[in-house]
């Protein structure tokens, strides 16, 4: 059978990985796909680098748009990144009747609804396994493996860069900026690393998972997004003393009132598997009503782990592209006319436990005032630590862990605590996830 022809847009970290793995494992991949998957053309801004990388074995161009119109190309693989040119290229490929594979979570979280609608109109597939958790086949698991279930929640460490930073800071005491540089050198970080550090990349991925898990549209603009840049090392240390680790989590949870969609640092008990996911590794926990809890773990970033997912999509498309479009797996797992407009809840409606750290005057009655405010707000305390004041110190830290409460309750109680004369400055609040 004649090979299926791929147009590769962008031969950077992931594109380079796709090229190498396709070349190295060509026979094994063809045995699975039923025919050879061949890169026919590569487009990259830097044609000289692309030529050197591909060793003159394929056509190279700097005109990515021409590849989306090339009649010899069956599948366009978009590995350029970002929302701008990548969107135009994906839409042009679709309009020209090409299937599209992308690792671009930013593009799908922000413009996915439009892109999938265009793909349906033209009866082409848009595959995106690499867009969430790199090499872990979480899209396949959610969309196909767990299709019997009502998914209750999905929670995971879905950004390798921030997990790498948190692990290295905790274990080696290295400064934030130094570890971020290393993550960039290793090819984990986004072109704009603030996307990693500020939780935006994880929110893109959580948005995609929420759509597939619950059959809702992409609603990235409704996600609550907090990164790790304001996290203080004192909180990592106190959390450790209480038996917890701090991880940047992406969470999508279905509640009767709507969907929680949020990314933020959270305390996870050190005994939980998720707390022990270190470095650039990713892990996603999925809770289904029938299957219970399932955990997916692996490399969430880097050239070849991500290439593994991109090529799996190429194999899927090669197997399925002659199938009647009605009989393909729907892009977002649910039949397009069954996608529901369930609201994403404001962060104030989220239900979690909390870690609170406050600086207080070391004098009688202070703790009683604080616990009274929490009791008035119906917030129950789970654990408490008071640091022993040093000699001559008149202030100390109190750290409280609460049981679950609705976030707006916690925020209002914190406001009242901060207003106490005996409390100095702001209360640091972190969410605690029991998962
Ligand atoms: P890179 O920056 O390493 O690669 C992108 C490549 O595209 C570069 O060679 C770049 O050239 C080229 N490029 C940029 N603009 C154009 C253009 N207009 N026309 C042609 N080529 C262009 O990015 P990554 O490989 O890291 O990421 C690619 C995608 O994969 C992104 O969407 C990213 O979010 C996603 N992803 C990345 C992972 C990773 O571990 N790196 C993991 C999972 C997903 P130049 O260098 O000159 O800018
Ligand atoms: N920048 C991303 C990360 C790449 O660090 O996880 C993988 O999507």
Tab-separated table of C-alpha atoms and ligand atoms in Angstrom, residues 9-16 43-46 49 61-64 78-82 85 89 102-106 130-134 186-191 201 205 300-303 306, ligand 1:
chain	number	residue	atom	x	y	z
A	9	UNK	CA	5.112	22.084	10.604
A	10	UNK	CA	7.871	23.019	13.067
A	11	UNK	CA	10.910	20.860	13.680
A	12	UNK	CA	11.919	22.110	17.117
A	13	UNK	CA	11.910	19.987	20.289
A	14	UNK	CA	8.786	17.915	19.556
A	15	UNK	CA	9.030	18.038	15.754
A	16	UNK	CA	12.606	16.800	16.021
A	43	UNK	CA	8.275	23.474	7.239
A	44	UNK	CA	10.306	25.516	9.691
A	45	UNK	CA	11.355	29.138	10.004
A	46	UNK	CA	14.966	27.982	10.098
A	49	UNK	CA	18.637	23.879	10.719
A	61	UNK	CA	10.398	24.837	3.182
A	62	UNK	CA	9.965	27.974	5.250
A	63	UNK	CA	6.394	28.365	3.994
A	64	UNK	CA	4.231	26.386	6.412
A	78	UNK	CA	1.287	21.253	13.691
A	79	UNK	CA	4.220	21.547	16.119
A	80	UNK	CA	4.844	25.287	15.963
A	81	UNK	CA	2.832	26.252	19.035
A	82	UNK	CA	0.909	29.354	20.145
A	85	UNK	CA	-0.116	31.303	13.057
A	89	UNK	CA	-2.403	26.746	9.653
A	102	UNK	CA	-1.281	18.846	17.071
A	103	UNK	CA	0.440	18.968	20.460
A	104	UNK	CA	-0.770	22.531	20.879
A	105	UNK	CA	-2.910	22.689	24.009
A	106	UNK	CA	-3.028	26.499	23.947
A	130	UNK	CA	0.284	15.019	22.916
A	131	UNK	CA	-1.543	18.158	24.035
A	132	UNK	CA	-2.153	16.814	27.554
A	133	UNK	CA	0.505	15.185	29.733
A	134	UNK	CA	3.042	14.600	26.934
A	186	UNK	CA	15.850	20.329	28.682
A	187	UNK	CA	13.065	21.422	26.305
A	188	UNK	CA	10.240	21.137	28.869
A	189	UNK	CA	9.222	24.783	29.054
A	190	UNK	CA	6.864	26.611	26.696
A	191	UNK	CA	8.242	29.269	24.335
A	201	UNK	CA	-0.264	25.733	30.375
A	205	UNK	CA	-4.632	21.001	29.583
A	300	UNK	CA	4.836	14.852	30.519
A	301	UNK	CA	7.295	16.752	28.355
A	302	UNK	CA	10.397	16.391	26.217
A	303	UNK	CA	11.118	15.481	22.603
A	306	UNK	CA	5.782	13.846	23.292
B	1	LIG	P1	9.867	24.587	19.662
B	1	LIG	O1	9.926	26.060	19.837
B	1	LIG	O2	11.012	23.761	20.123
B	1	LIG	O3	9.586	24.242	18.132
B	1	LIG	C1	8.772	25.010	17.293
B	1	LIG	C2	9.440	25.089	15.938
B	1	LIG	O4	8.571	25.757	15.029
B	1	LIG	C3	10.761	25.886	15.973
B	1	LIG	O5	11.722	25.241	15.197
B	1	LIG	C4	10.328	27.221	15.393
B	1	LIG	O6	11.378	27.945	14.800
B	1	LIG	C5	9.325	26.781	14.357
B	1	LIG	N1	8.433	27.852	13.942
B	1	LIG	C6	7.956	28.894	14.652
B	1	LIG	N2	7.133	29.652	13.903
B	1	LIG	C7	7.118	29.109	12.686
B	1	LIG	C8	6.465	29.437	11.460
B	1	LIG	N3	5.666	30.488	11.363
B	1	LIG	N4	6.659	28.638	10.374
B	1	LIG	C9	7.477	27.569	10.472
B	1	LIG	N5	8.116	27.201	11.605
B	1	LIG	C10	7.941	27.944	12.697
B	1	LIG	O7	8.527	24.105	20.390
B	1	LIG	P2	8.210	22.660	20.965
B	1	LIG	O8	8.617	21.617	20.015
B	1	LIG	O9	8.649	22.582	22.376
B	1	LIG	O10	6.604	22.743	21.044
B	1	LIG	C11	5.798	22.581	19.907
B	1	LIG	C12	4.360	22.395	20.370
B	1	LIG	O11	4.274	21.218	21.152
B	1	LIG	C13	3.821	23.521	21.231
B	1	LIG	O12	2.452	23.684	20.953
B	1	LIG	C14	4.000	22.986	22.644
B	1	LIG	O13	3.096	23.551	23.555
B	1	LIG	C15	3.697	21.529	22.417
B	1	LIG	N6	4.254	20.626	23.401
B	1	LIG	C16	5.573	20.708	23.737
B	1	LIG	C17	6.114	19.804	24.615
B	1	LIG	C18	7.539	19.837	24.995
B	1	LIG	O14	7.945	19.022	25.840
B	1	LIG	N7	8.353	20.708	24.441
B	1	LIG	C19	5.295	18.737	25.212
B	1	LIG	C20	3.914	18.736	24.771
B	1	LIG	C21	3.428	19.659	23.899
B	1	LIG	P3	12.202	28.986	15.755
B	1	LIG	O15	13.015	28.119	16.661
B	1	LIG	O16	12.999	29.746	14.749
B	1	LIG	O17	11.205	29.795	16.473
